[in-house]
Amino acid sequence: MLAASPDDPIVAIRAYREALEAGNMPLATRAAAVLGKAGVAPADAALLPLADAARQGDTKAASAAIATLATGPLVVLAPSLYAWVAHAEGRDPEPSLATAAKDPVANRFATETRVLIAAAPAKQPLAIGVSRLLARLASDLAAGEPSPLSIALTQAALRADPRYDGARILLADALARNKVVDRALAVLDEIDPKGPSAGAAAAERIDILSNADRDGEALAAAKNRADQKGADAADWQRYADLLLTTGNPAEAATWYQRIIAADGDKGGTWGAWLQYGGALDQAGRWPEARDALEKAVARGPAQPLALNYLGFAQVEHGDDIPASIRLLERATRLDPTNASITDSLGWAYHLSGNTARALPLLETAAQAEPTNAEISDHLGDAYWSTGRNYEARYAWRAALLTAEPADTARITAKIANGLPVNARR
């Protein structure tokens, strides 16, 4: 289309974005030239000539590209980029870095760049400094909404330094978040499976597959990594977490147990025991789960998550509700704004027969998290128990909107028929 309409900026912008996603740099360069001629080039179009100049060590061309970049929103990079040019030319980078002082974002990059330049060899290629800086901004953007800028930055970083696998992993992440999953996986395939970035690439692959709801592939990749000779606790953790979220808590428990065993004399952290206990609980092995959760609380007596899980699980299993309430009261004091903990305490009060005390807590939790099906379900039960049937059905209908498929029939029956006579209350 661009060949057929070589001066059409509407075609060119589509070609430019698609080319960056596909890694077709010649097409991206052609499309950027069309956009520049029409005066509608996006701010990131200047990244390509900057990357080319950096790779070639052409400081004059790099300075020209930085000047263009500085006319748009990427001006925050200019002081640091000019500093890398100065370093490559053997000049003092400090005057360039000092120009960032008035802008907090530019100054943050400049502060980091100052440290990197101080540690860099005198003859470090310009490409390395430029590629690392562009990747640094892309890494910041990864925490936000998907953006074409992330792809442009990482492609430019790789164009400047094709050996930089850190940028390759960031590119894969940016592509996946922009729903270009197969291309993202292909980018990861370019990373040496025996190189220093292999572990990070494997983790990124698993995350991409999992987020794309390709659970079978994600599990296979995670197991492959976990079974390798050099696998560590992070690899086991990732595999266990996937097993748990895909409905295999029993197998997940064996991997969480391995993490605890690998902790040697320390005997496992409170978090490791919490996850192990949670997996055992979901697998229907409550006595073992309770022991593990008690170890989590013993190792983290001030951890509201551990207190809440043990307290709520005991309530659900009908174990020593007064002791459970004490655990949940401690958790609430430690984290009074956590809606899930507030709900747990309210539910425990309700099941102990103190629904009057439970209702304000359950209402507070439901207001804080109106889309939490479990909280709304609990609130409906408590309302019905006090004769507030209209409000109970309203709460159950709210729960039904976000309930898991396994719970919809049960909640629907309560909406139609009310709380069963034998229900716990």
Coordinates of C-alpha atoms in Angstrom, one line a residue:
M1 CA 0.0 0.0 0.0
L2 CA 2.8 2.4 0.8
A3 CA 4.4 1.6 -2.6
A4 CA 1.1 2.3 -4.3
S5 CA 0.5 5.5 -2.3
P6 CA 4.1 6.8 -1.5
D7 CA 3.0 10.2 -0.3
D8 CA -0.1 9.2 1.7
P9 CA 0.6 9.9 5.4
I10 CA -2.5 7.9 6.5
V11 CA -1.0 4.8 4.9
A12 CA 2.4 5.7 6.1
I13 CA 1.5 5.9 9.8
R14 CA -0.1 2.5 9.6
A15 CA 2.9 1.1 7.8
Y16 CA 5.2 2.7 10.3
R17 CA 3.4 1.1 13.3
E18 CA 3.0 -2.3 11.7
A19 CA 6.6 -2.3 10.6
L20 CA 7.8 -1.6 14.1
E21 CA 5.7 -4.4 15.4
A22 CA 7.0 -6.8 12.8
G23 CA 10.6 -5.7 13.1
N24 CA 10.7 -4.5 9.5
M25 CA 13.1 -1.6 9.9
P26 CA 13.5 -0.7 6.2
L27 CA 9.7 -0.3 5.9
A28 CA 9.6 1.7 9.2
T29 CA 12.3 4.0 7.9
R30 CA 10.5 4.5 4.5
A31 CA 7.2 5.2 6.3
A32 CA 8.9 7.6 8.7
A33 CA 10.4 9.6 5.8
V34 CA 6.9 10.0 4.3
L35 CA 5.5 11.2 7.6
G36 CA 8.4 13.6 8.1
K37 CA 8.0 15.1 4.6
A38 CA 4.3 15.6 5.4
G39 CA 5.1 17.3 8.7
V40 CA 3.2 14.7 10.7
A41 CA 5.9 12.4 11.9
P42 CA 5.2 11.1 15.5
A43 CA 7.7 12.0 18.2
D44 CA 9.2 8.6 18.2
A45 CA 10.1 8.6 14.5
A46 CA 13.4 10.4 15.5
L47 CA 14.4 7.3 17.4
L48 CA 15.3 5.4 14.3
P49 CA 18.0 7.9 12.9
L50 CA 19.3 8.2 16.5
A51 CA 19.7 4.5 16.8
D52 CA 21.4 4.2 13.4
A53 CA 23.8 7.0 14.3
A54 CA 24.6 5.5 17.7
R55 CA 25.3 2.1 16.1
Q56 CA 27.7 3.6 13.6
G57 CA 29.3 5.8 16.3
D58 CA 28.4 8.9 14.4
T59 CA 28.1 11.5 17.1
K60 CA 27.3 14.4 14.7
A61 CA 24.3 12.5 13.2
A62 CA 23.3 11.4 16.7
S63 CA 23.3 15.0 18.0
A64 CA 21.1 16.0 15.0
A65 CA 18.6 13.3 15.8
I66 CA 18.6 14.3 19.5
A67 CA 17.8 17.9 18.5
T68 CA 14.7 16.6 16.6
L69 CA 13.7 14.4 19.5
A70 CA 14.0 17.4 21.9
T71 CA 11.2 19.2 20.0
G72 CA 8.6 16.7 21.3
P73 CA 7.6 14.9 24.5
L74 CA 10.8 12.8 24.5
V75 CA 12.8 15.9 25.4
V76 CA 13.2 14.4 28.8
L77 CA 15.8 12.1 27.3
A78 CA 17.8 14.8 25.6
P79 CA 20.2 15.8 28.5
S80 CA 21.2 12.2 29.0
L81 CA 21.5 11.4 25.3
Y82 CA 23.7 14.5 24.8
A83 CA 25.8 13.3 27.8
W84 CA 26.4 10.0 26.1
V85 CA 27.5 11.8 22.9
A86 CA 29.9 13.9 25.0
H87 CA 31.3 10.8 26.6
A88 CA 31.8 9.2 23.2
E89 CA 33.6 12.3 22.0
G90 CA 35.8 12.4 25.1
R91 CA 34.2 15.5 26.5
D92 CA 32.8 16.3 29.9
P93 CA 29.1 15.1 30.0
E94 CA 28.3 17.1 33.1
P95 CA 27.2 20.3 31.3
S96 CA 24.6 18.3 29.3
L97 CA 23.4 16.5 32.4
A98 CA 23.1 19.8 34.3
T99 CA 20.4 21.0 31.8
A100 CA 18.0 18.4 33.2
A101 CA 17.9 20.0 36.7
K102 CA 14.6 21.9 36.2
D103 CA 12.6 18.9 35.0
P104 CA 12.0 16.1 37.6
V105 CA 11.7 13.3 35.0
A106 CA 14.7 14.4 32.9
N107 CA 16.6 14.9 36.1
R108 CA 15.9 11.3 37.2
F109 CA 17.2 10.0 33.9
A110 CA 20.2 12.3 34.2
T111 CA 21.0 11.1 37.7
E112 CA 21.0 7.5 36.5
T113 CA 23.1 8.4 33.5
R114 CA 25.6 10.2 35.6
V115 CA 26.2 7.0 37.5
L116 CA 26.4 4.8 34.4
I117 CA 28.9 7.2 32.7
A118 CA 31.1 7.2 35.8
A119 CA 31.3 3.4 35.6
A120 CA 31.6 3.2 31.8
P121 CA 34.9 2.5 30.1
A122 CA 36.4 5.6 28.4
K123 CA 36.0 4.0 25.0
Q124 CA 32.5 2.6 25.5
P125 CA 30.6 2.7 22.2
L126 CA 27.8 5.3 21.9
A127 CA 25.4 2.5 21.0
I128 CA 25.5 1.0 24.4
G129 CA 24.6 4.2 26.3
V130 CA 21.9 5.1 23.9
S131 CA 20.3 1.6 23.8
R132 CA 20.3 1.3 27.6
L133 CA 18.7 4.7 28.1
L134 CA 15.9 4.0 25.5
A135 CA 15.3 0.6 27.2
R136 CA 15.2 2.3 30.6
L137 CA 12.3 4.5 29.5
A138 CA 10.6 1.5 27.9
S139 CA 10.9 -0.3 31.2
D140 CA 9.1 2.6 32.9
L141 CA 6.3 2.5 30.4
A142 CA 5.8 -1.2 30.9
A143 CA 4.1 -0.5 34.2
G144 CA 1.4 1.5 32.4
E145 CA -1.1 1.0 29.6
P146 CA 0.1 -0.7 26.4
S147 CA 1.6 1.9 24.1
P148 CA 3.2 2.0 20.6
L149 CA 5.9 4.1 22.1
S150 CA 7.2 1.1 24.1
I151 CA 7.6 -0.8 20.9
A152 CA 9.4 2.1 19.2
L153 CA 11.8 2.6 22.1
T154 CA 12.7 -1.1 22.3
Q155 CA 13.1 -1.5 18.6
A156 CA 15.4 1.6 18.5
A157 CA 17.4 0.2 21.5
L158 CA 17.9 -3.0 19.5
R159 CA 18.8 -1.2 16.4
A160 CA 21.4 0.7 18.3
D161 CA 22.8 -2.5 19.9
P162 CA 21.4 -5.7 18.4
R163 CA 23.2 -7.8 21.1
Y164 CA 21.2 -6.2 23.9
D165 CA 18.9 -9.0 25.0
G166 CA 17.5 -6.9 27.9
A167 CA 15.8 -4.7 25.2
R168 CA 14.7 -7.8 23.4
I169 CA 12.8 -9.0 26.5
L170 CA 11.2 -5.6 26.9
L171 CA 10.2 -5.6 23.2
A172 CA 8.5 -9.0 23.7
D173 CA 6.6 -7.7 26.7
A174 CA 5.5 -4.5 24.8
L175 CA 4.4 -6.6 21.8
A176 CA 2.4 -9.0 24.0
R177 CA 0.7 -6.2 25.9
N178 CA -0.3 -4.8 22.5
K179 CA -1.8 -8.2 21.6
V180 CA 0.9 -9.2 19.2
V181 CA 1.6 -12.4 21.0
D182 CA 3.1 -14.7 18.3
R183 CA 5.5 -11.9 17.3
A184 CA 6.5 -11.4 20.9
L185 CA 7.3 -15.1 21.3
A186 CA 9.3 -15.0 18.1
V187 CA 11.4 -12.2 19.6
L188 CA 12.1 -14.3 22.6
D189 CA 13.2 -17.1 20.3
E190 CA 16.1 -14.9 19.3
I191 CA 17.7 -15.0 22.7
D192 CA 20.4 -17.6 23.4
P193 CA 18.8 -20.3 25.6
K194 CA 22.2 -20.7 27.3
G195 CA 23.0 -17.1 27.6
P196 CA 22.9 -14.8 30.6
S197 CA 19.4 -13.6 29.7
A198 CA 17.9 -17.1 29.3
G199 CA 16.2 -17.2 32.7
A200 CA 14.6 -13.8 32.2
A201 CA 13.5 -14.8 28.7
A202 CA 11.9 -18.0 30.0
A203 CA 10.0 -16.1 32.7
E204 CA 8.8 -13.6 30.1
R205 CA 7.6 -16.4 27.8
I206 CA 5.6 -18.0 30.6
D207 CA 4.0 -14.7 31.6
I208 CA 3.1 -13.9 28.0
L209 CA 1.5 -17.3 27.4
S210 CA -0.4 -17.2 30.7
N211 CA -1.7 -13.7 30.1
A212 CA -2.8 -14.7 26.6
D213 CA -4.9 -17.6 28.2
R214 CA -2.6 -20.2 26.5
D215 CA -2.5 -22.2 29.8
G216 CA -1.3 -25.4 28.3
E217 CA 1.7 -23.8 26.6
A218 CA 2.4 -21.7 29.7
L219 CA 2.4 -24.8 32.0
A220 CA 4.6 -26.7 29.6
A221 CA 7.1 -23.9 29.4
A222 CA 7.1 -23.4 33.2
K223 CA 7.6 -27.1 33.8
N224 CA 10.4 -27.3 31.3
R225 CA 12.2 -24.4 33.2
A226 CA 11.4 -25.9 36.6
D227 CA 12.8 -29.3 35.6
Q228 CA 16.1 -27.9 34.4
K229 CA 19.3 -28.6 36.3
G230 CA 19.9 -24.9 37.0
A231 CA 16.4 -24.2 38.1
D232 CA 15.9 -22.2 41.3
A233 CA 13.2 -21.2 43.7
A234 CA 11.9 -18.5 41.4
D235 CA 11.3 -21.1 38.6
W236 CA 9.6 -23.5 41.0
Q237 CA 7.4 -20.6 42.3
R238 CA 6.3 -19.7 38.8
Y239 CA 5.4 -23.2 38.0
A240 CA 3.6 -23.7 41.3
D241 CA 1.6 -20.5 40.8
L242 CA 0.5 -21.6 37.4
L243 CA -0.5 -25.0 38.6
L244 CA -2.6 -23.3 41.3
T245 CA -4.3 -20.9 39.0
T246 CA -5.1 -23.6 36.4
G247 CA -6.8 -25.9 38.9
N248 CA -4.1 -28.3 40.1
P249 CA -3.5 -27.3 43.8
A250 CA -2.3 -30.8 44.8
E251 CA 0.6 -30.7 42.4
A252 CA 1.2 -27.0 43.2
A253 CA 1.6 -28.0 46.9
T254 CA 4.5 -30.3 46.0
W255 CA 6.4 -27.5 44.4
Y256 CA 5.7 -25.1 47.2
Q257 CA 7.0 -27.7 49.6
R258 CA 10.2 -27.9 47.5
I259 CA 10.7 -24.2 47.9
I260 CA 10.4 -24.6 51.7
A261 CA 12.8 -27.5 51.7
A262 CA 15.3 -25.6 49.7
D263 CA 15.4 -22.9 52.3
G264 CA 17.6 -25.1 54.5
D265 CA 18.1 -24.1 58.1
K266 CA 15.7 -21.2 57.8
G267 CA 12.8 -23.5 57.3
G268 CA 10.9 -21.4 54.9
T269 CA 9.4 -17.9 55.0
W270 CA 5.9 -17.1 56.2
G271 CA 4.9 -16.4 52.6
A272 CA 6.2 -19.8 51.5
W273 CA 4.2 -21.6 54.2
L274 CA 1.2 -19.5 53.4
Q275 CA 1.2 -20.6 49.8
Y276 CA 1.9 -24.2 50.7
G277 CA -1.0 -24.2 53.2
G278 CA -3.3 -22.5 50.7
A279 CA -2.6 -25.1 48.0
L280 CA -3.2 -27.9 50.5
D281 CA -6.4 -26.3 51.6
Q282 CA -7.6 -26.1 48.0
A283 CA -6.6 -29.7 47.4
G284 CA -8.9 -30.8 50.2
R285 CA -6.1 -31.6 52.7
W286 CA -7.3 -29.4 55.5
P287 CA -5.4 -30.9 58.5
E288 CA -2.1 -30.6 56.7
A289 CA -3.1 -27.1 55.4
R290 CA -3.9 -26.0 59.0
D291 CA -0.5 -27.1 60.2
A292 CA 1.2 -25.2 57.3
L293 CA -0.9 -22.1 57.9
E294 CA -0.1 -22.1 61.6
K295 CA 3.6 -22.2 60.6
A296 CA 3.0 -19.2 58.4
V297 CA 1.4 -17.3 61.3
A298 CA 4.2 -18.3 63.6
R299 CA 6.8 -17.0 61.2
G300 CA 4.8 -13.9 60.4
P301 CA 2.8 -13.0 63.5
A302 CA 2.3 -9.4 62.2
Q303 CA 1.4 -10.4 58.7
P304 CA -2.3 -9.7 58.1
L305 CA -2.4 -12.0 55.1
A306 CA -1.3 -15.0 57.1
L307 CA -3.6 -14.1 60.0
N308 CA -6.5 -13.6 57.6
Y309 CA -6.0 -16.8 55.7
L310 CA -5.7 -19.0 58.8
G311 CA -8.6 -17.3 60.5
F312 CA -11.0 -17.4 57.6
A313 CA -10.0 -21.0 56.6
Q314 CA -10.7 -22.2 60.2
V315 CA -14.1 -20.4 60.1
E316 CA -14.9 -22.1 56.8
H317 CA -14.0 -25.5 58.1
G318 CA -15.8 -24.9 61.4
D319 CA -12.6 -25.0 63.5
D320 CA -12.5 -23.0 66.8
I321 CA -14.4 -19.9 65.6
P322 CA -13.6 -17.9 68.8
A323 CA -9.8 -18.4 68.2
S324 CA -10.4 -17.6 64.5
I325 CA -12.1 -14.3 65.4
R326 CA -9.1 -13.4 67.5
L327 CA -6.8 -14.0 64.6
L328 CA -9.0 -11.9 62.3
E329 CA -9.3 -9.1 64.8
R330 CA -5.5 -8.9 64.9
A331 CA -5.4 -8.9 61.1
T332 CA -8.0 -6.1 61.0
R333 CA -6.0 -4.0 63.4
L334 CA -2.9 -4.4 61.3
D335 CA -4.7 -3.6 58.0
P336 CA -8.0 -1.9 58.7
T337 CA -8.6 -0.8 55.1
N338 CA -8.3 -4.3 53.5
A339 CA -11.8 -5.2 52.4
S340 CA -11.1 -8.9 52.3
I341 CA -10.0 -9.0 55.9
T342 CA -12.9 -6.8 56.9
D343 CA -15.2 -9.3 55.2
S344 CA -13.5 -12.3 56.9
L345 CA -14.0 -10.8 60.3
G346 CA -17.6 -9.9 59.6
W347 CA -18.3 -13.4 58.3
A348 CA -16.8 -14.9 61.4
Y349 CA -19.0 -12.8 63.6
H350 CA -22.0 -13.8 61.6
L351 CA -21.2 -17.5 61.8
S352 CA -20.7 -17.1 65.6
G353 CA -24.2 -15.8 65.9
N354 CA -23.3 -12.1 66.2
T355 CA -24.9 -10.9 62.9
A356 CA -25.6 -7.5 64.4
R357 CA -21.9 -6.9 64.8
A358 CA -21.1 -8.5 61.4
L359 CA -23.4 -6.4 59.2
P360 CA -21.5 -3.1 59.4
L361 CA -18.3 -4.8 58.6
L362 CA -19.8 -6.7 55.7
E363 CA -21.4 -3.5 54.4
T364 CA -18.1 -1.6 54.6
A365 CA -16.3 -4.4 52.7
A366 CA -19.0 -4.5 50.0
Q367 CA -18.8 -0.7 49.5
A368 CA -15.0 -0.9 49.2
E369 CA -15.1 -3.8 46.7
P370 CA -18.5 -3.8 45.0
T371 CA -17.3 -6.3 42.4
N372 CA -16.1 -8.9 44.9
A373 CA -18.6 -11.8 44.6
E374 CA -17.7 -13.5 47.8
I375 CA -18.2 -10.3 49.9
S376 CA -21.6 -9.6 48.3
D377 CA -22.6 -13.3 48.8
H378 CA -21.7 -13.1 52.5
L379 CA -23.6 -9.8 52.9
G380 CA -26.7 -11.3 51.3
D381 CA -26.6 -14.2 53.7
A382 CA -26.3 -11.9 56.7
Y383 CA -29.2 -9.7 55.4
W384 CA -31.4 -12.7 55.0
S385 CA -30.6 -14.0 58.4
T386 CA -32.0 -10.7 59.9
G387 CA -35.1 -10.7 57.8
R388 CA -33.9 -8.1 55.3
N389 CA -34.9 -10.3 52.3
Y390 CA -35.1 -7.6 49.6
E391 CA -31.6 -6.3 50.5
A392 CA -30.3 -9.9 50.6
R393 CA -31.5 -10.6 47.0
Y394 CA -29.9 -7.3 45.9
A395 CA -26.6 -8.4 47.4
W396 CA -26.8 -11.8 45.8
R397 CA -27.6 -10.3 42.4
A398 CA -24.5 -8.2 42.8
A399 CA -22.5 -11.3 43.6
L400 CA -23.9 -13.1 40.6
L401 CA -22.5 -10.5 38.2
T402 CA -18.9 -11.5 39.0
A403 CA -19.2 -14.9 40.5
E404 CA -17.2 -17.9 39.3
P405 CA -19.1 -20.3 37.1
A406 CA -19.0 -22.9 39.9
D407 CA -20.9 -20.6 42.2
T408 CA -23.6 -19.2 39.9
A409 CA -26.1 -22.1 40.4
R410 CA -25.9 -21.8 44.2
I411 CA -26.3 -18.0 44.2
T412 CA -29.1 -18.2 41.6
A413 CA -31.0 -20.7 43.9
K414 CA -30.7 -18.3 46.8
I415 CA -32.1 -15.4 44.8
A416 CA -35.0 -17.6 43.8
N417 CA -35.7 -19.4 47.1
G418 CA -33.8 -17.5 49.8
L419 CA -31.2 -18.9 52.2
P420 CA -31.5 -22.6 52.7
V421 CA -32.7 -23.7 56.1
N422 CA -29.6 -25.7 56.8
A423 CA -27.2 -22.9 55.7
R424 CA -24.5 -21.8 58.1
R425 CA -25.5 -18.5 59.7

